[in-house]
Short mmCIF file of C-alpha atoms in Angstrom, two decimals:
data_model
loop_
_atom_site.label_atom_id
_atom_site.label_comp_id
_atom_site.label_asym_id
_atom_site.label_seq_id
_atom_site.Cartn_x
_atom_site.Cartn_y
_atom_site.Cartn_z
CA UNK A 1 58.75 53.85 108.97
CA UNK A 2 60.20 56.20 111.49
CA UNK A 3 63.51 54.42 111.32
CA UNK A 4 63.77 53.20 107.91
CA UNK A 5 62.77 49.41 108.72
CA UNK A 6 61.46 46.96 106.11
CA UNK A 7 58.33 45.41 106.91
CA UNK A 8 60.09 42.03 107.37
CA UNK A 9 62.94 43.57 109.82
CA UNK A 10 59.85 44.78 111.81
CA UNK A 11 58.17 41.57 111.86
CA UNK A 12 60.85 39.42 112.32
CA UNK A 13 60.49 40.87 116.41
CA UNK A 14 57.40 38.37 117.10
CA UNK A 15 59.48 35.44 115.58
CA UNK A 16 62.05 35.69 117.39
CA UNK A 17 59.57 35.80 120.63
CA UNK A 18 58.08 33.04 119.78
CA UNK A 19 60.93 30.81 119.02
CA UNK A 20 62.85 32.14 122.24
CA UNK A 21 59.69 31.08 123.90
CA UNK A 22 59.35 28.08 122.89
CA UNK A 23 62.71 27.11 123.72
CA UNK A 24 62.48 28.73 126.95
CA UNK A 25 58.99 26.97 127.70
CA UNK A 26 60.33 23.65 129.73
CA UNK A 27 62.95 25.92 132.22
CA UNK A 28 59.82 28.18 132.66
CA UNK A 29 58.26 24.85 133.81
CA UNK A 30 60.40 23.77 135.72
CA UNK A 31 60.85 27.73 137.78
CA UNK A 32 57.07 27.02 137.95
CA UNK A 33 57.59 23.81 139.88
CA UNK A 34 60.43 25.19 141.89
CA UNK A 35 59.05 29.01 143.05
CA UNK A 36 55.42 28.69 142.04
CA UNK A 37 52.99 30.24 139.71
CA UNK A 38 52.49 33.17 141.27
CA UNK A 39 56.28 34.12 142.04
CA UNK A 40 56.84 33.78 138.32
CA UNK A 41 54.08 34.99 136.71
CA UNK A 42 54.97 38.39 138.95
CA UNK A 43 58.55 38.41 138.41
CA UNK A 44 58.11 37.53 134.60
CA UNK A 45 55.61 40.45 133.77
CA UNK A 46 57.57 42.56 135.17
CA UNK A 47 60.27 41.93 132.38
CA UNK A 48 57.88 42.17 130.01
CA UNK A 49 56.53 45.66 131.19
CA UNK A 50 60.22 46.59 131.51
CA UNK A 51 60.54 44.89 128.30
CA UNK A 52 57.97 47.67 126.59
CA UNK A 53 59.13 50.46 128.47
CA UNK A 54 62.50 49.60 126.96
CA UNK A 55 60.51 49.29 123.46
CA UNK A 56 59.27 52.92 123.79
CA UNK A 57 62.60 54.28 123.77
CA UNK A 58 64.29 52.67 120.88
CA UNK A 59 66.87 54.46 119.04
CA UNK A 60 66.30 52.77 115.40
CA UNK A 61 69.26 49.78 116.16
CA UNK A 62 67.28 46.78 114.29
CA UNK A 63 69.72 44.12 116.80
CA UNK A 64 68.46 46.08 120.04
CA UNK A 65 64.86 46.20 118.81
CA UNK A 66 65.02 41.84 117.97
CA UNK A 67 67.12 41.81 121.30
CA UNK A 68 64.86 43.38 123.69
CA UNK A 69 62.26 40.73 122.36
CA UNK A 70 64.13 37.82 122.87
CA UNK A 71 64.65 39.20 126.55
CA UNK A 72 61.38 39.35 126.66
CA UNK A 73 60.54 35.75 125.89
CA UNK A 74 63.24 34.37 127.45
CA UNK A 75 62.62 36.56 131.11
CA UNK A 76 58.65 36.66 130.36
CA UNK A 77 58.31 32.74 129.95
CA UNK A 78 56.86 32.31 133.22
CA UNK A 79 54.22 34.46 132.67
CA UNK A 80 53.24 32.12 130.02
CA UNK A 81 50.30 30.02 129.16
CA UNK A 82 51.80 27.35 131.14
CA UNK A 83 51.66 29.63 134.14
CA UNK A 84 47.98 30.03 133.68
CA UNK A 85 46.68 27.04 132.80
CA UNK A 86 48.57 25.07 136.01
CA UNK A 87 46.82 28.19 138.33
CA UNK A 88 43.38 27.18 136.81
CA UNK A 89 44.37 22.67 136.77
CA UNK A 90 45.50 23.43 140.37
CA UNK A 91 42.34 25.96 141.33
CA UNK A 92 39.88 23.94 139.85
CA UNK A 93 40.41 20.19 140.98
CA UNK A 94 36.96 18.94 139.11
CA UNK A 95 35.72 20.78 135.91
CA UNK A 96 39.44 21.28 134.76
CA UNK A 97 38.41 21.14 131.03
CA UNK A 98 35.31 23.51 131.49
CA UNK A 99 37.56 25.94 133.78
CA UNK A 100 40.61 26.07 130.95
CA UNK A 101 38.37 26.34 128.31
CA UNK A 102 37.12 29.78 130.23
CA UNK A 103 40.66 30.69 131.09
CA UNK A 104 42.03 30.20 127.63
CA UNK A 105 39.40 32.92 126.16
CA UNK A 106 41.28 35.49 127.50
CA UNK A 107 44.16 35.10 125.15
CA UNK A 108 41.49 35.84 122.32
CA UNK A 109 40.14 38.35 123.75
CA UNK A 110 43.17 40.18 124.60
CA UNK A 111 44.53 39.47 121.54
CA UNK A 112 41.60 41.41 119.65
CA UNK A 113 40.62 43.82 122.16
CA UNK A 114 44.41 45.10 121.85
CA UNK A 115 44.37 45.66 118.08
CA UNK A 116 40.85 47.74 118.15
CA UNK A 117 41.89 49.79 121.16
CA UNK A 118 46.04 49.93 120.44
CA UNK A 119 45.39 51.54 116.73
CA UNK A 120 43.73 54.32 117.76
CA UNK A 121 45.74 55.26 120.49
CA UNK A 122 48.89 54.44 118.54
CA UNK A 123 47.44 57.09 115.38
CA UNK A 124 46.86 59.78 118.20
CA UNK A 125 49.67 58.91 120.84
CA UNK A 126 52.15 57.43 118.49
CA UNK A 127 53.75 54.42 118.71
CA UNK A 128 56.36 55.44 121.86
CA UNK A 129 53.24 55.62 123.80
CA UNK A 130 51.20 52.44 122.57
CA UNK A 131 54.06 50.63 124.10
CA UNK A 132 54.21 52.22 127.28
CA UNK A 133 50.40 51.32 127.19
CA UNK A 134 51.67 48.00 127.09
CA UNK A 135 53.29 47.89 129.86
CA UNK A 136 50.99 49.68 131.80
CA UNK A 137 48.25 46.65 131.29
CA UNK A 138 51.06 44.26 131.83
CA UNK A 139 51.91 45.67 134.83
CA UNK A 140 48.24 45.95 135.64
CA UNK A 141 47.57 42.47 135.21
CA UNK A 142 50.34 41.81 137.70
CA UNK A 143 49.19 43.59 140.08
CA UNK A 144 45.59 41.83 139.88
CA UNK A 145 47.70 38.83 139.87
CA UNK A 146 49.02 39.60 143.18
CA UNK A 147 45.46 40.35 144.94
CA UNK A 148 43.89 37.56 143.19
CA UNK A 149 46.29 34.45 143.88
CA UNK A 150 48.36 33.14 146.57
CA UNK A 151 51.49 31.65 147.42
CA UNK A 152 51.24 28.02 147.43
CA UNK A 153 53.20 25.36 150.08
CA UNK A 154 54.91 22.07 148.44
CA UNK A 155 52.00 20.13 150.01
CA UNK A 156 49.31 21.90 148.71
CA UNK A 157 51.20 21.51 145.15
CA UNK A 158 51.29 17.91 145.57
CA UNK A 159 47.91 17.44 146.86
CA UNK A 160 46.58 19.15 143.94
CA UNK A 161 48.69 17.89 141.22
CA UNK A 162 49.29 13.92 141.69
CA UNK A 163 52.95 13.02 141.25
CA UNK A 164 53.38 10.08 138.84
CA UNK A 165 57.02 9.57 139.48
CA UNK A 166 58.34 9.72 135.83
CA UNK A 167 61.95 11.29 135.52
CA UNK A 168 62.45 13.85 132.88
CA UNK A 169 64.84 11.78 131.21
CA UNK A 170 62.59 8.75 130.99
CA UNK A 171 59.81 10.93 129.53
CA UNK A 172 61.96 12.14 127.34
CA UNK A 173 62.92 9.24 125.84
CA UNK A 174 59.33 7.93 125.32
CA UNK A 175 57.73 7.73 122.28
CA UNK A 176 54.52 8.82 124.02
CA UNK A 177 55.99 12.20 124.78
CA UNK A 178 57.72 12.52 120.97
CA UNK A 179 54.29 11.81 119.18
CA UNK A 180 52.60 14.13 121.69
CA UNK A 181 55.09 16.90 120.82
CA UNK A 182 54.45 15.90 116.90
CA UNK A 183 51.29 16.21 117.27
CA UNK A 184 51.18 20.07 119.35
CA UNK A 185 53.77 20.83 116.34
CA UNK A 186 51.73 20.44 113.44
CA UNK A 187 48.80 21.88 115.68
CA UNK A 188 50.51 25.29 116.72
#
């Protein structure tokens, strides 16, 4: 309202996230494989608490606002659900299912526990300061990220994940993987 937006210019931002993240989801795998989870989970919530602070001090430019979420996606991918759920497969080498399906109820939660306590403060802060809350739990969550993980070595990767020696390319072209990726389509 404050800058004259339509409600579809407005919510056109989480779109555009999610398509950017979605496209950006298989090099976020592959930084995961090459630095870690915990490397990018850090570096990739800090873009996305620099990503809010940015948020709180838009000028009104509709291409900015879209823009600084696409950077967000795009530089926030490994902080992903990918990220999270390889921590937890690689944590929890028996009881994977039970241990994801624990992990995975934070997204819910999160997800409503920011509306009911993000209103409020939005109505008495305003909205510069609901994103600069934001980024303060982003950044929070980082740092809990960094006491409560560790770095990983390539052996302990490979112990815990078994390699099954497909190529990318191979996979690709399998009609296993294409049906799969049908099938998390029409799911999502």
């Amino acid at each position: 309202a404050e800058f004259g937006w339509t409600r579809t210019q407005a919510s056109f931002a989480p779109t555009i996230l999610m398509i950017v993240l979605g496209l950006a989801a298989p090099f976020a795998g592959a930084l995961i494989d090459r630095v870690g989870e915990r490397r990018a989970a850090l570096t990739s919530l800090a873009f996305v608490g620099g990503g809010f602070i940015c948020l709180s001090f838009q000028s009104g430019e509709i291409g900015l606002y879209l823009g600084i979420f696409a950077a967000m996606a795009l530089f926030g991918a490994g902080a992903s659900t990918i990220t999270f759920s390889r921590l937890i497969v690689r944590s929890f080498p028996s009881a994977r299912g039970t241990a994801l399906g624990i992990g995975m109820i934070g997204t819910g939660v999160a997800s409503s526990l920011a509306t009911l306590l993000l209103v409020p403060f939005i109505a008495a802060s305003g909205w510069r300061s609901g994103y600069l809350a934001l980024a303060v739990v982003v950044l929070a969550g980082a740092v809990l990220i960094l006491l409560l993980t560790r770095e990983t070595s390539v052996q302990e990767t490979e112990i815990a994940e078994p390699q099954f020696g497909l190529p990318v390319g191979e996979v690709v072209r399998s009609t296993t993987f294409w049906k799969l990726a049908a099938a998390f389509l029409f799911v999502a």
